[in-house]
């Protein structure tokens, strides 16, 4: 019996070894690229994996992950050797405005023709990709610049991240998403695109934005910092209005982001079923409890770095003093509430509001997220694992895993020891192709 058992054990080992060899051969056959580095951060577990070899198939997705010290590949497989770098998933920014240059504020925007903004978006997209952000969610864009840029990138006419576009943002007449810088003589006879003041009008706007390419719906539930004649704490759409938007979008399989600074608007958006709360600056304890407890996940996207840029450079860029005043009033409250929400267990994603600050500098926010309560791993997960889940695209982005896109960045040191490593990304790979 013992001899028989021993033979059976050897047979199992041989079978396992043969299967492993076949798996490696299969991997080499399927892969056209292999990416290697000294170590890789598994954001799902928080563990470092030494000497990864990441095999990429013809579709730019990860076919398998092996130990580079023991696996071999053929001469026909392109090797992207990232040497002694630390590999991480491509980063995800959940709140950007690609067609909004940070150095043009206030009435200075009236100096430029309508098509100017779409042209600037091309450079902003490349800057974000170079900074390590391989996926961005663009939450509101005039002339559907974000949708056009997404199409240009996907068809090889521009270089940039994967874009989840919103088209025009939705809002109330005179609210934060309306055109509040123009005099009445320049108003259109009809409402601006995206503006609605009744449930039916807002339902139509959800359908209209999706019809023309929106993959997320953005709505302004409260006033804002960088609009005119609105205050951040003002609620501008009712819970019923917001519920209609959420229900209509979800019926079409589209998620909703709500710009909401004020406590009442935040709570209305959470109760209405909105998926992500943008800014969440003045959230109160009740709002934090609602967010932490809601059965359908709700995520906070809190842009807690950019005030450092706006207060230093805003006036020079043309930002009005009234906007800078609101920015000053909100900034520290928002940071303190970030700490409170995180401590209470609210789900968090990375959102920079790039466009308010330069697109290539958004990695600086990681430092502030850690200063206000997150561990370096949690801050990284907010821009990878969490963001992929909040987008509903966890099969595509947010981690280095088999089946997901081979969107990978590399940094010199250990970002778990020093999250500021992410302020200067050394290499970017998107879909298995090295960008820089």
Coordinates of C-alpha atoms in Angstrom, one line a residue:
X1 CA 0.0 0.0 0.0
X2 CA 2.8 2.4 0.9
X3 CA 4.5 1.7 -2.4
X4 CA 1.3 2.2 -4.4
X5 CA 0.6 5.5 -2.5
X6 CA 4.1 6.7 -3.2
X7 CA 3.7 5.9 -7.0
X8 CA 0.4 7.7 -7.0
X9 CA 2.0 10.7 -5.3
X10 CA 4.8 10.8 -7.9
X11 CA 2.2 10.5 -10.7
X12 CA 0.3 13.5 -9.2
X13 CA 3.6 15.5 -9.0
X14 CA 4.4 14.6 -12.6
X15 CA 1.0 15.6 -13.8
X16 CA 1.1 18.8 -11.9
X17 CA 4.6 19.6 -13.3
X18 CA 3.4 18.8 -16.8
X19 CA 0.4 21.0 -16.4
X20 CA 2.6 23.9 -15.2
X21 CA 4.9 23.4 -18.2
X22 CA 1.9 23.4 -20.5
X23 CA 0.5 26.5 -18.7
X24 CA 3.8 28.4 -19.3
X25 CA 3.9 27.2 -22.9
X26 CA 0.3 28.3 -23.3
X27 CA 1.1 31.7 -21.8
X28 CA 4.0 32.2 -24.2
X29 CA 1.8 31.2 -27.1
X30 CA -0.9 33.7 -26.1
X31 CA 1.3 36.5 -25.1
X32 CA 3.0 39.1 -27.3
X33 CA 4.5 41.1 -24.5
X34 CA 6.0 40.4 -21.0
X35 CA 6.5 43.2 -18.4
X36 CA 9.0 42.7 -15.6
X37 CA 10.2 44.7 -12.6
X38 CA 11.8 44.1 -9.2
X39 CA 8.5 44.0 -7.4
X40 CA 4.7 44.5 -7.9
X41 CA 2.1 45.9 -5.5
X42 CA -1.0 43.7 -5.4
X43 CA -3.5 46.3 -4.4
X44 CA -6.2 43.7 -3.7
X45 CA -4.2 42.2 -0.8
X46 CA -1.7 45.0 -0.1
X47 CA 1.3 42.6 -0.5
X48 CA 4.4 43.1 -2.6
X49 CA 5.1 40.3 -5.1
X50 CA 8.8 39.9 -6.0
X51 CA 10.1 39.5 -9.5
X52 CA 6.8 39.6 -11.4
X53 CA 6.6 38.6 -15.1
X54 CA 3.3 40.0 -16.5
X55 CA 2.3 38.4 -19.8
X56 CA 0.1 40.5 -22.1
X57 CA -2.1 39.1 -24.9
X58 CA -3.0 40.6 -28.3
X59 CA -5.9 42.6 -26.8
X60 CA -3.7 44.4 -24.3
X61 CA -5.0 42.3 -21.4
X62 CA -3.0 40.4 -18.8
X63 CA -2.9 36.7 -19.8
X64 CA -0.9 35.5 -16.8
X65 CA 1.5 36.5 -14.0
X66 CA 4.5 34.4 -13.2
X67 CA 7.8 34.5 -11.3
X68 CA 10.4 36.0 -13.7
X69 CA 13.1 33.9 -12.1
X70 CA 11.5 30.7 -13.2
X71 CA 9.5 31.4 -16.3
X72 CA 10.8 31.7 -19.9
X73 CA 9.5 33.3 -23.0
X74 CA 10.4 33.2 -26.6
X75 CA 12.3 35.7 -28.7
X76 CA 9.1 36.7 -30.4
X77 CA 7.7 38.1 -27.1
X78 CA 8.4 41.8 -26.6
X79 CA 10.1 42.4 -23.2
X80 CA 9.4 45.6 -21.4
X81 CA 12.1 45.5 -18.7
X82 CA 11.4 48.0 -15.9
X83 CA 14.5 46.9 -14.0
X84 CA 14.6 47.6 -10.3
X85 CA 11.3 49.5 -10.3
X86 CA 8.1 48.9 -8.3
X87 CA 5.1 48.1 -10.5
X88 CA 1.6 49.3 -9.6
X89 CA -1.7 49.3 -11.5
X90 CA -2.3 52.3 -13.7
X91 CA -3.9 55.0 -11.5
X92 CA -7.5 56.2 -11.9
X93 CA -8.7 59.8 -11.3
X94 CA -12.5 59.9 -10.8
X95 CA -13.0 63.6 -11.1
X96 CA -11.2 65.5 -13.9
X97 CA -12.0 68.3 -16.5
X98 CA -9.7 67.7 -19.4
X99 CA -10.9 70.8 -21.3
X100 CA -10.2 73.2 -18.4
X101 CA -6.7 74.6 -18.3
X102 CA -5.8 75.5 -14.7
X103 CA -4.1 78.7 -15.7
X104 CA -7.2 80.3 -17.2
X105 CA -9.8 81.4 -14.7
X106 CA -12.7 83.8 -14.2
X107 CA -13.6 86.0 -17.2
X108 CA -10.3 85.1 -19.0
X109 CA -12.2 82.2 -20.5
X110 CA -14.0 84.7 -22.8
X111 CA -10.8 85.5 -24.6
X112 CA -10.9 82.2 -26.5
X113 CA -13.0 80.7 -29.3
X114 CA -15.3 77.8 -28.6
X115 CA -13.0 75.2 -30.2
X116 CA -10.0 76.3 -28.1
X117 CA -11.0 74.2 -25.1
X118 CA -11.2 70.9 -27.0
X119 CA -7.7 71.6 -28.3
X120 CA -6.3 72.1 -24.8
X121 CA -7.9 68.8 -23.7
X122 CA -5.4 66.9 -25.9
X123 CA -2.4 68.2 -24.0
X124 CA -4.2 67.7 -20.6
X125 CA -4.9 64.1 -21.4
X126 CA -1.3 63.4 -22.3
X127 CA -0.1 65.1 -19.1
X128 CA -2.4 62.9 -17.0
X129 CA -1.2 59.7 -18.8
X130 CA 2.4 60.7 -18.3
X131 CA 1.6 61.3 -14.6
X132 CA 0.5 57.6 -14.3
X133 CA -3.2 58.0 -14.6
X134 CA -4.2 55.5 -17.3
X135 CA -8.0 55.9 -16.7
X136 CA -9.9 59.1 -15.9
X137 CA -13.6 60.0 -15.4
X138 CA -14.3 63.3 -17.0
X139 CA -17.3 64.8 -15.1
X140 CA -18.6 67.5 -17.4
X141 CA -17.4 69.0 -20.6
X142 CA -18.7 71.7 -23.0
X143 CA -19.3 70.7 -26.6
X144 CA -18.8 67.0 -25.6
X145 CA -15.1 67.6 -25.8
X146 CA -14.5 64.6 -23.6
X147 CA -16.4 62.3 -25.9
X148 CA -14.6 63.5 -28.9
X149 CA -11.2 63.1 -27.2
X150 CA -12.1 59.6 -26.1
X151 CA -12.8 58.7 -29.7
X152 CA -9.6 60.3 -30.9
X153 CA -7.5 58.4 -28.4
X154 CA -9.2 55.1 -29.1
X155 CA -8.6 55.5 -32.8
X156 CA -5.0 56.5 -32.6
X157 CA -5.3 60.3 -33.3
X158 CA -4.3 61.4 -29.8
X159 CA -2.4 59.9 -26.8
X160 CA -4.1 59.8 -23.4
X161 CA -5.8 57.7 -20.8
X162 CA -9.0 55.7 -21.0
X163 CA -11.8 58.2 -20.6
X164 CA -15.1 57.7 -19.0
X165 CA -17.0 60.7 -20.4
X166 CA -20.1 62.6 -19.0
X167 CA -20.7 65.0 -21.9
X168 CA -22.6 68.0 -20.4
X169 CA -23.2 68.1 -16.7
X170 CA -26.8 68.4 -15.5
X171 CA -28.1 71.1 -13.2
X172 CA -30.7 73.7 -12.4
X173 CA -31.1 77.1 -14.1
X174 CA -28.7 79.5 -12.4
X175 CA -27.0 76.7 -10.6
X176 CA -23.4 75.6 -10.5
X177 CA -23.6 73.7 -13.8
X178 CA -25.3 76.6 -15.7
X179 CA -23.4 79.4 -17.4
X180 CA -23.3 82.0 -14.6
X181 CA -20.6 84.3 -15.9
X182 CA -22.6 85.7 -18.8
X183 CA -25.0 88.7 -18.8
X184 CA -28.6 88.2 -19.9
X185 CA -28.0 89.7 -23.3
X186 CA -25.8 86.8 -24.2
X187 CA -28.1 84.0 -23.0
X188 CA -29.6 81.6 -25.5
X189 CA -33.4 81.7 -26.0
X190 CA -33.6 78.1 -24.9
X191 CA -32.0 76.5 -21.8
X192 CA -28.3 75.6 -21.9
X193 CA -27.5 72.0 -22.7
X194 CA -27.9 69.8 -19.6
X195 CA -30.1 72.3 -17.7
X196 CA -33.4 71.1 -16.3
X197 CA -35.9 72.4 -13.7
X198 CA -38.4 69.6 -13.6
X199 CA -38.2 65.8 -13.3
X200 CA -39.2 65.4 -16.9
X201 CA -36.6 67.8 -18.1
X202 CA -33.8 66.1 -16.1
X203 CA -34.9 62.7 -17.2
X204 CA -34.7 63.9 -20.8
X205 CA -31.2 65.2 -20.2
X206 CA -30.0 61.9 -18.8
X207 CA -31.2 60.2 -22.0
X208 CA -29.8 62.9 -24.2
X209 CA -26.3 62.7 -22.7
X210 CA -26.2 59.0 -22.9
X211 CA -27.5 59.1 -26.5
X212 CA -24.5 61.1 -27.6
X213 CA -21.8 59.1 -25.8
X214 CA -21.9 59.8 -22.0
X215 CA -20.8 56.8 -19.9
X216 CA -21.5 58.5 -16.6
X217 CA -24.0 61.2 -15.7
X218 CA -22.8 64.2 -13.8
X219 CA -25.3 66.4 -11.9
X220 CA -24.8 69.5 -9.7
X221 CA -26.8 69.1 -6.5
X222 CA -25.4 72.2 -4.8
X223 CA -23.7 75.4 -5.5
X224 CA -20.0 75.6 -6.1
X225 CA -16.7 77.3 -5.5
X226 CA -15.7 78.3 -9.0
X227 CA -19.1 79.4 -10.3
X228 CA -20.6 82.9 -10.0
X229 CA -23.6 83.7 -7.8
X230 CA -23.7 80.3 -6.1
X231 CA -22.6 79.3 -2.6
X232 CA -21.1 75.8 -2.0
X233 CA -23.7 75.0 0.8
X234 CA -26.8 75.8 -1.3
X235 CA -28.9 72.8 -2.3
X236 CA -30.0 73.4 -6.0
X237 CA -31.9 70.2 -6.8
X238 CA -34.3 68.4 -4.6
X239 CA -34.1 64.8 -3.5
X240 CA -36.9 63.9 -5.9
X241 CA -35.0 65.5 -8.8
X242 CA -31.9 63.6 -7.9
X243 CA -33.8 60.4 -7.6
X244 CA -35.3 60.7 -11.1
X245 CA -31.8 61.2 -12.5
X246 CA -30.4 58.2 -10.6
X247 CA -33.2 55.9 -11.5
X248 CA -33.2 56.9 -15.2
X249 CA -29.4 56.5 -15.4
X250 CA -29.4 53.2 -13.6
X251 CA -32.1 51.9 -15.9
X252 CA -29.7 52.5 -18.8
X253 CA -26.8 50.9 -17.0
X254 CA -25.1 54.3 -16.3
X255 CA -23.8 55.5 -13.0
X256 CA -24.2 59.0 -11.6
X257 CA -21.8 61.5 -9.9
X258 CA -23.2 64.3 -7.9
X259 CA -21.3 67.5 -7.3
X260 CA -22.3 68.2 -3.7
X261 CA -20.5 70.5 -1.3
X262 CA -23.4 71.3 1.1
X263 CA -24.6 69.0 3.8
X264 CA -28.3 69.0 2.7
X265 CA -27.4 68.3 -0.9
X266 CA -25.1 65.5 0.0
X267 CA -27.7 63.8 2.1
X268 CA -30.3 64.2 -0.6
X269 CA -27.9 62.7 -3.2
X270 CA -27.2 59.7 -0.9
X271 CA -30.9 59.1 -0.3
X272 CA -31.7 59.4 -4.0
X273 CA -29.3 56.6 -4.9
X274 CA -26.4 58.7 -6.5
X275 CA -23.3 56.5 -6.9
X276 CA -20.5 59.0 -6.1
X277 CA -20.5 62.2 -4.1
X278 CA -18.0 64.7 -5.5
X279 CA -16.2 67.1 -3.1
X280 CA -18.4 66.3 -0.1
X281 CA -16.8 69.3 1.6
X282 CA -19.4 70.3 4.2
X283 CA -20.8 66.9 4.9
X284 CA -22.2 66.5 8.4
X285 CA -22.3 63.5 10.8
X286 CA -25.7 62.4 9.5
X287 CA -24.4 62.4 5.9
X288 CA -21.4 60.4 6.9
X289 CA -23.6 57.8 8.7
X290 CA -25.9 57.6 5.6
X291 CA -23.0 57.0 3.3
X292 CA -21.3 54.4 5.5
X293 CA -24.6 52.5 5.9
X294 CA -26.2 52.6 2.5
X295 CA -26.8 49.2 1.0
X296 CA -26.0 50.2 -2.6
X297 CA -22.4 51.4 -2.3
X298 CA -21.8 55.2 -2.4
X299 CA -18.3 56.6 -2.7
X300 CA -16.9 60.0 -1.7
X301 CA -14.5 61.7 -4.1
X302 CA -12.8 64.5 -2.2
X303 CA -10.3 66.8 -3.9
X304 CA -8.3 67.8 -0.9
X305 CA -5.1 69.0 -2.5
X306 CA -6.0 71.5 -5.2
X307 CA -6.6 74.5 -2.8
X308 CA -2.8 74.6 -2.4
X309 CA -2.5 75.4 -6.1
X310 CA -5.5 77.8 -6.4
X311 CA -4.6 79.9 -3.4
X312 CA -1.0 80.3 -4.7
X313 CA -1.7 80.8 -8.4
X314 CA -5.5 81.5 -8.7
X315 CA -5.4 85.3 -8.7
X316 CA -2.6 85.4 -11.3
X317 CA -4.6 83.0 -13.5
X318 CA -7.7 85.3 -13.4
X319 CA -9.7 83.6 -10.8
X320 CA -12.1 86.1 -9.1
X321 CA -11.6 87.0 -5.5
X322 CA -15.1 85.8 -4.7
X323 CA -14.2 82.3 -5.9
X324 CA -10.9 82.4 -4.0
X325 CA -12.9 83.4 -0.9
X326 CA -15.2 80.4 -1.2
X327 CA -12.1 78.2 -1.8
X328 CA -10.5 79.4 1.4
X329 CA -13.7 78.9 3.4
X330 CA -14.2 75.4 2.3
X331 CA -10.7 74.0 2.1
X332 CA -9.9 73.1 5.7
X333 CA -13.4 71.9 6.5
X334 CA -13.2 69.6 3.6
X335 CA -9.9 68.1 4.7
X336 CA -11.2 67.6 8.3
X337 CA -14.3 65.9 6.9
X338 CA -12.2 63.7 4.7
X339 CA -10.5 62.4 7.9
X340 CA -13.9 61.9 9.6
X341 CA -15.5 60.1 6.6
X342 CA -12.5 57.8 6.2
X343 CA -12.4 57.0 9.9
X344 CA -16.2 56.2 9.8
X345 CA -15.7 53.7 7.0
X346 CA -17.1 55.6 4.1
X347 CA -15.9 54.2 0.8
X348 CA -13.4 56.6 -0.8
X349 CA -12.0 57.1 -4.3
X350 CA -9.3 59.4 -5.7
X351 CA -10.6 62.6 -7.3
X352 CA -8.5 65.6 -8.0
X353 CA -10.7 68.1 -9.9
X354 CA -7.8 68.4 -12.4
X355 CA -8.4 71.5 -14.4
X356 CA -8.7 73.5 -11.2
X357 CA -5.1 72.5 -10.7
X358 CA -2.6 71.4 -13.5
X359 CA -3.4 67.9 -14.9
X360 CA 0.2 66.7 -14.6
X361 CA 0.5 67.5 -10.9
X362 CA -2.4 65.5 -9.5
X363 CA -0.1 62.9 -7.9
X364 CA 0.5 65.5 -5.2
X365 CA -2.9 64.7 -3.7
X366 CA -1.7 61.3 -2.3
X367 CA 0.5 63.1 0.2
X368 CA -2.5 65.0 1.6
X369 CA -4.7 61.9 1.7
X370 CA -2.1 60.3 3.9
X371 CA -1.7 63.4 6.1
X372 CA -5.5 63.3 6.7
X373 CA -5.8 59.7 7.9
X374 CA -5.2 57.2 5.1
X375 CA -2.3 54.8 5.1
X376 CA -0.3 54.9 1.9
X377 CA -1.9 51.6 0.8
X378 CA -5.4 53.0 1.3
X379 CA -4.6 56.1 -0.7
X380 CA -3.2 53.9 -3.5
X381 CA -6.3 51.7 -3.3
X382 CA -8.6 54.7 -3.6
X383 CA -7.0 55.4 -7.0
X384 CA -6.9 51.7 -8.2
X385 CA -9.1 49.0 -6.6
X386 CA -11.8 51.3 -5.2
X387 CA -12.0 53.5 -8.3
X388 CA -12.4 50.4 -10.5
X389 CA -15.2 49.2 -8.4
X390 CA -16.9 52.6 -8.3
X391 CA -16.8 52.7 -12.1
X392 CA -18.2 49.2 -12.3
X393 CA -15.2 48.2 -14.4
X394 CA -13.3 46.0 -12.0
X395 CA -12.9 43.4 -14.8
X396 CA -10.9 46.0 -16.8
X397 CA -9.0 48.4 -14.6
X398 CA -7.9 49.0 -11.0
X399 CA -5.5 46.0 -10.4
X400 CA -2.8 44.0 -12.0
X401 CA -4.8 40.8 -12.4
X402 CA -5.4 38.2 -15.2
X403 CA -8.1 39.5 -17.5
X404 CA -7.7 43.2 -16.8
X405 CA -6.0 45.6 -19.1
X406 CA -2.2 45.7 -18.8
X407 CA -2.2 49.3 -17.5
X408 CA 0.9 49.5 -15.3
X409 CA 3.1 52.2 -13.9
X410 CA 6.6 52.0 -12.3
X411 CA 8.2 54.1 -9.6
X412 CA 11.7 54.0 -8.1
X413 CA 11.1 53.3 -4.4
X414 CA 8.5 51.7 -2.2
X415 CA 5.2 53.8 -2.3
X416 CA 4.0 52.0 0.8
X417 CA 6.9 53.5 2.7
X418 CA 6.7 56.9 0.9
X419 CA 3.5 57.6 -1.1
X420 CA 5.2 60.7 -2.6
X421 CA 6.9 58.2 -5.0
X422 CA 3.7 58.7 -7.0
X423 CA 4.4 62.3 -7.6
X424 CA 7.0 61.3 -10.1
X425 CA 6.1 58.2 -12.1
X426 CA 9.1 56.7 -14.0
X427 CA 7.3 54.5 -16.6
X428 CA 3.8 54.1 -17.9
X429 CA 2.4 51.1 -19.8
X430 CA -1.2 51.2 -21.2
X431 CA -2.7 48.1 -22.7
X432 CA 0.7 46.5 -22.8
X433 CA 2.3 49.3 -24.8
X434 CA 5.0 51.5 -23.1
X435 CA 4.0 55.1 -23.3
X436 CA 7.0 56.6 -21.4

